[in-house]
CSV table of N, CA and C in Angstrom, one decimal:
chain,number,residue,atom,x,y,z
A,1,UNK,N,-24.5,-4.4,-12.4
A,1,UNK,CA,-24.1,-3.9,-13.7
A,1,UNK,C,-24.3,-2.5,-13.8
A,2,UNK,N,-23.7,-1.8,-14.3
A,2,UNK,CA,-23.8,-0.3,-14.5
A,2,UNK,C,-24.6,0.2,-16.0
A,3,UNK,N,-25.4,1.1,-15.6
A,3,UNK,CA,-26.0,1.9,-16.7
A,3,UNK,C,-25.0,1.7,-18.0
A,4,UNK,N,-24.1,2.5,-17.6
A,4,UNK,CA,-23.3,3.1,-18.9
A,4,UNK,C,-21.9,2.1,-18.9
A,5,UNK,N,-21.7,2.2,-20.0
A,5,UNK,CA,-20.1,1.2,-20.1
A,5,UNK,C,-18.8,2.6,-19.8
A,6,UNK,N,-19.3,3.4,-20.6
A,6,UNK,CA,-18.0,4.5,-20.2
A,6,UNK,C,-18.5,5.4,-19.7
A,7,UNK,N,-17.8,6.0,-18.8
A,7,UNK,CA,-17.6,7.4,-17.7
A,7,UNK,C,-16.8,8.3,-18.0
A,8,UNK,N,-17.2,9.2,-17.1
A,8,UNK,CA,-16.1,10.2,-17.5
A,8,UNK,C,-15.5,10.4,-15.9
A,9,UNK,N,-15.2,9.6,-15.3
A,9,UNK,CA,-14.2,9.2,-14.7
A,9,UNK,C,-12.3,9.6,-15.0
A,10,UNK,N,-12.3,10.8,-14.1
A,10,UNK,CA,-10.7,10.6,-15.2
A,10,UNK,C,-10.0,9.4,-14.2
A,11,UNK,N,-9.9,8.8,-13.3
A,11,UNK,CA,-9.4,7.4,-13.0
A,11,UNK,C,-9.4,6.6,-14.3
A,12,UNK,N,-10.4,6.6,-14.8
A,12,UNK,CA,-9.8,5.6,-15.7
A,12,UNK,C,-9.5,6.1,-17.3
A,13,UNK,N,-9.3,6.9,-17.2
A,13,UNK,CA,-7.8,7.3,-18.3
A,13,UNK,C,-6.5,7.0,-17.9
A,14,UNK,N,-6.0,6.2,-18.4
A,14,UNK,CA,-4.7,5.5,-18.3
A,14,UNK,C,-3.8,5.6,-19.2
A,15,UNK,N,-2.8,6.0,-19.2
A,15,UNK,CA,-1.4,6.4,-20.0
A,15,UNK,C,-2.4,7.4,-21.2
A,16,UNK,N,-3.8,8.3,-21.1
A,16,UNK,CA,-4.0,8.8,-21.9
A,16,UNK,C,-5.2,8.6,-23.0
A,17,UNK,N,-5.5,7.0,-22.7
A,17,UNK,CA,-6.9,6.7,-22.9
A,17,UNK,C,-7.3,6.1,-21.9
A,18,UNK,N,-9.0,6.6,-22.4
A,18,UNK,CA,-10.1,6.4,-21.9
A,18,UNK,C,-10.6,4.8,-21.6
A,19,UNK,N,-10.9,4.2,-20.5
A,19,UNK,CA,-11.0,2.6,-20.1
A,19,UNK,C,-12.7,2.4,-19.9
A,20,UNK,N,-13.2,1.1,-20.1
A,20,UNK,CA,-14.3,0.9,-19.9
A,20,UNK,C,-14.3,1.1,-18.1
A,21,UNK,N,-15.6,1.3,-17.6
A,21,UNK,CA,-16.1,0.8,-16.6
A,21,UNK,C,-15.8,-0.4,-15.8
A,22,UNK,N,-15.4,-1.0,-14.8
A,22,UNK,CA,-14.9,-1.8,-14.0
A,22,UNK,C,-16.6,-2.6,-14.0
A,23,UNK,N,-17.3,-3.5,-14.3
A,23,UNK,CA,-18.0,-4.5,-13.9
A,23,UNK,C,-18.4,-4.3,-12.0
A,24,UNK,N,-17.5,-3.7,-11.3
A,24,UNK,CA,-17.5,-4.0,-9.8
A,24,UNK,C,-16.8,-2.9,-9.1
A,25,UNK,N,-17.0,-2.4,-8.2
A,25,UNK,CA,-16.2,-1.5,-7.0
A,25,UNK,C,-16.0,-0.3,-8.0
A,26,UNK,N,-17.2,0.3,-9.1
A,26,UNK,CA,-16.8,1.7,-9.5
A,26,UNK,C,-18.4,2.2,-9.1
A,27,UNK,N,-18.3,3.1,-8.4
A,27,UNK,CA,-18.9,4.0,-8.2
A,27,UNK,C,-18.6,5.9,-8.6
A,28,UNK,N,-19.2,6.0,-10.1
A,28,UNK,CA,-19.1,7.6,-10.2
A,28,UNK,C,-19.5,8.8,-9.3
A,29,UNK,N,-20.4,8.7,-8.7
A,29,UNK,CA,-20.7,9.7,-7.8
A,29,UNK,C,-20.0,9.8,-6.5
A,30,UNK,N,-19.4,8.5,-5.9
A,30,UNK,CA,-18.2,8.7,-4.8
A,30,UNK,C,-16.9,9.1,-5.3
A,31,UNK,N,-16.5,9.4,-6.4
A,31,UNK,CA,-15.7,9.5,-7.0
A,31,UNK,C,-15.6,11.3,-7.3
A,32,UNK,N,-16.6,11.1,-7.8
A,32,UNK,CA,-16.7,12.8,-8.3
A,32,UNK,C,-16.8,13.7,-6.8
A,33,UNK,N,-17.0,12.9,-5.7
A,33,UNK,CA,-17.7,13.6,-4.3
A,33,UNK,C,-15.9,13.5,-3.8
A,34,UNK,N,-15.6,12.9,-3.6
A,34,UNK,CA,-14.3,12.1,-2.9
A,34,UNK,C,-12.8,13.8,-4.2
A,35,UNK,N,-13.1,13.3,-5.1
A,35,UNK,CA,-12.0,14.7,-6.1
A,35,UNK,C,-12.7,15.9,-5.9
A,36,UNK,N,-14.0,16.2,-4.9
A,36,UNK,CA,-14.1,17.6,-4.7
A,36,UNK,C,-13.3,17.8,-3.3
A,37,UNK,N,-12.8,16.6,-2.7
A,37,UNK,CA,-11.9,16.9,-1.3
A,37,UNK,C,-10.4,17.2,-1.9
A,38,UNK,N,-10.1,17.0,-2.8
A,38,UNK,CA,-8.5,17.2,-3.3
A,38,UNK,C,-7.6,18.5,-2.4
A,39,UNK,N,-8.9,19.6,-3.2
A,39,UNK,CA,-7.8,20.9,-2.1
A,39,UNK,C,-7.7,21.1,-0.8
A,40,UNK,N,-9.3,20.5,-0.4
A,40,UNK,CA,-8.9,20.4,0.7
A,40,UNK,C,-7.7,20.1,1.4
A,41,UNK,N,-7.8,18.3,1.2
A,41,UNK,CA,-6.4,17.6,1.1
A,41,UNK,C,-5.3,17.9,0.9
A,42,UNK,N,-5.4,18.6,0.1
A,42,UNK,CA,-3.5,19.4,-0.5
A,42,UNK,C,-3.7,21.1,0.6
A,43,UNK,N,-4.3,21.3,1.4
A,43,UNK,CA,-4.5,22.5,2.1
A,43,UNK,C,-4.0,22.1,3.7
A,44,UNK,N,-4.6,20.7,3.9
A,44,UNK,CA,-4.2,20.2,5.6
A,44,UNK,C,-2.7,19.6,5.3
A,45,UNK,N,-2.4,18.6,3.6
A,45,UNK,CA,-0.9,18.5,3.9
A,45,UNK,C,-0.1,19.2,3.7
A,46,UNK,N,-0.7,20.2,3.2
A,46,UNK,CA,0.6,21.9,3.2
A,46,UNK,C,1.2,22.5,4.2
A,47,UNK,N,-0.3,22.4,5.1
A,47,UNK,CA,0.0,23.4,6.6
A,47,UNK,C,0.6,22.6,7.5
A,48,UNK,N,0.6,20.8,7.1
A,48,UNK,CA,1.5,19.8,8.0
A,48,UNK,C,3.1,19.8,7.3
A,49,UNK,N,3.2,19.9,6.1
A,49,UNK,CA,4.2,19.4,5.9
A,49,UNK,C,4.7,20.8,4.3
A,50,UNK,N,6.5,21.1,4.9
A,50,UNK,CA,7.2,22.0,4.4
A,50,UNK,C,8.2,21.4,3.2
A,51,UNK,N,7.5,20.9,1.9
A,51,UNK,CA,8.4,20.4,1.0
A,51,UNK,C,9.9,20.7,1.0
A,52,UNK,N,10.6,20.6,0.8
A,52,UNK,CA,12.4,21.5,1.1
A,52,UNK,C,12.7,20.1,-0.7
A,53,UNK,N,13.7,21.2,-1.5
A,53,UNK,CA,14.5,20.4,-2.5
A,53,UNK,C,14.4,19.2,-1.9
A,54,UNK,N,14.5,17.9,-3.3
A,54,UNK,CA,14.6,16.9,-3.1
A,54,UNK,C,16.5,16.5,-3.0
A,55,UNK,N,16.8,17.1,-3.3
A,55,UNK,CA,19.0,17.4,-3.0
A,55,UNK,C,19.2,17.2,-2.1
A,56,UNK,N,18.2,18.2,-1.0
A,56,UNK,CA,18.7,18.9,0.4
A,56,UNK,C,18.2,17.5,1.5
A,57,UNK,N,17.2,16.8,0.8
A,57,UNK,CA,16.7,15.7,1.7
A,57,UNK,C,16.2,14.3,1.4
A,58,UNK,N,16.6,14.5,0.0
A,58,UNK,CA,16.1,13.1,-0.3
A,58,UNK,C,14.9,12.6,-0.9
A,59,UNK,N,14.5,13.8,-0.5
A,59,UNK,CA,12.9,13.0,-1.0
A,59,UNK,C,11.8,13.2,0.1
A,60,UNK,N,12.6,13.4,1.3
A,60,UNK,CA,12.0,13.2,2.3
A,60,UNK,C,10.9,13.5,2.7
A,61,UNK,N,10.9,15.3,2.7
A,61,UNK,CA,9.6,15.6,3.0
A,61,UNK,C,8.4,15.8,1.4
A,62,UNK,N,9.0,15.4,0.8
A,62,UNK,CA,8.0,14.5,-0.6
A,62,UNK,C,7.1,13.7,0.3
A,63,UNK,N,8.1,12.7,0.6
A,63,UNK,CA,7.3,11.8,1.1
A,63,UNK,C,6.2,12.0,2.2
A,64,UNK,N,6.6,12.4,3.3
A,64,UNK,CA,5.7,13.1,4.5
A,64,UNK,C,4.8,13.8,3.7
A,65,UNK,N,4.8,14.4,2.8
A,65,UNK,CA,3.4,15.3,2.0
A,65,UNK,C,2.7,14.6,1.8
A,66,UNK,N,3.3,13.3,1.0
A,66,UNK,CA,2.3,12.5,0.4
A,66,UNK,C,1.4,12.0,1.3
A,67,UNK,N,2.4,11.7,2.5
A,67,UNK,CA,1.7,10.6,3.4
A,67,UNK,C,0.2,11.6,4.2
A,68,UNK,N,0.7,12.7,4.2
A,68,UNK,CA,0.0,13.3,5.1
A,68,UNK,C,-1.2,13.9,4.1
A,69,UNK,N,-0.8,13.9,2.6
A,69,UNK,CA,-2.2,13.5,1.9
A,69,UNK,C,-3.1,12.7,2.0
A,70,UNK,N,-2.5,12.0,2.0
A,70,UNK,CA,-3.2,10.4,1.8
A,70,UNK,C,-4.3,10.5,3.6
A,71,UNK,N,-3.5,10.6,4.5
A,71,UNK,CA,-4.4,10.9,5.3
A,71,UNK,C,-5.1,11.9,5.8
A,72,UNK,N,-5.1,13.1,5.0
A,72,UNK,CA,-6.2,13.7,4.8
A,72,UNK,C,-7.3,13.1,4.3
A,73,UNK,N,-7.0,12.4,3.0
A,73,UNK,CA,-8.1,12.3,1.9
A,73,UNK,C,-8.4,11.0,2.6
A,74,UNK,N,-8.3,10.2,3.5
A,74,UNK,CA,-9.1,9.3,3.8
A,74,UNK,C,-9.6,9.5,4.9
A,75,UNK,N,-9.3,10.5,6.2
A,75,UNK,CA,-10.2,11.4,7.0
A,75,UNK,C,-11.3,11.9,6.4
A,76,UNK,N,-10.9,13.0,5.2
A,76,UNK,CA,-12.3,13.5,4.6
A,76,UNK,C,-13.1,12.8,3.9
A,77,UNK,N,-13.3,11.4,3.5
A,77,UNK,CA,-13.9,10.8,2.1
A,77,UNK,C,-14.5,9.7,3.5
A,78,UNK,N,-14.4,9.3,4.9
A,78,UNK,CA,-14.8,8.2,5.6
A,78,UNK,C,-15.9,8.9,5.7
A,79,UNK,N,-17.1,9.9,5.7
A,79,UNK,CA,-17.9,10.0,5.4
A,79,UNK,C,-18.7,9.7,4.4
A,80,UNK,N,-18.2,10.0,3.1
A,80,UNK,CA,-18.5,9.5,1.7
A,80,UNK,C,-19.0,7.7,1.8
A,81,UNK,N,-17.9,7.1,2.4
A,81,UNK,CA,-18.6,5.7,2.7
A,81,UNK,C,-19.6,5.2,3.7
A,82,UNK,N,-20.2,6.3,4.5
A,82,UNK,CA,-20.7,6.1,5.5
A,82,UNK,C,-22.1,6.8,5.0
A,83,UNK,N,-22.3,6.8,3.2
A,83,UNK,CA,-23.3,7.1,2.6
A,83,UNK,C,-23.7,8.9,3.5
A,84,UNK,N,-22.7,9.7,4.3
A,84,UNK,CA,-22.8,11.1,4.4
A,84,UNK,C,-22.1,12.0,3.0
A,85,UNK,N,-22.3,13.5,3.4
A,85,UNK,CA,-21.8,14.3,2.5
A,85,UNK,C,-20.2,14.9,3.9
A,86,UNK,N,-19.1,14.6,2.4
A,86,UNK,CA,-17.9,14.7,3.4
A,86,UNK,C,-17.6,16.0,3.0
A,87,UNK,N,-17.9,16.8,2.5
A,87,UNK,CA,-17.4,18.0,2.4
A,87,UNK,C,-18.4,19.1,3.3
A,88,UNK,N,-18.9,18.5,3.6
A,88,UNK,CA,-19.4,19.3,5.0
A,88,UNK,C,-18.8,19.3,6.3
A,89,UNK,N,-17.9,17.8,6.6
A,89,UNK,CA,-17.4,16.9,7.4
A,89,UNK,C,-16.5,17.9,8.5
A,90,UNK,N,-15.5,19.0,7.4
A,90,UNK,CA,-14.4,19.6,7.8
A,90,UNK,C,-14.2,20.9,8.0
């Protein structure tokens, strides 16, 4: 059970309000450690991936950004679960 019922978590602000605490699988301080990787993240899928209009391709390399976010941010944060500091990681 957690200290506090509400966080300041922005995860759980949803459509705008503020949500209790999850009972299970919320952890605030992996959370606030894991959103200091963000720029990182948006830094390695920049230099991977060249957004071009979604007209000219569909969406495409939208998509490839995303993806190559996404695998940033779970390269940088497998420290975070491994109870290390991941922003030293990279």
């Amino acid at each position: 059970m957690h200290d506090c019922f509400i966080c300041d978590c922005d995860e759980l602000i949803i459509q705008g309000e503020r949500h209790p605490m999850p009972d299970r699988f919320h952890n605030c301080e992996y959370i606030a450690a894991r959103n200091k990787l963000i720029p990182q993240a948006v830094k390695i899928a920049n230099e991977q991936v060249s957004i071009i209009s979604a007209d000219q391709d569909d969406g495409a390399s939208l998509g490839n950004w995303t993806r190559a976010f996404a695998s940033a941010m779970d390269d940088l944060s497998k420290p975070l679960l491994n109870g290390k500091d991941a922003t030293r990681s990279r």
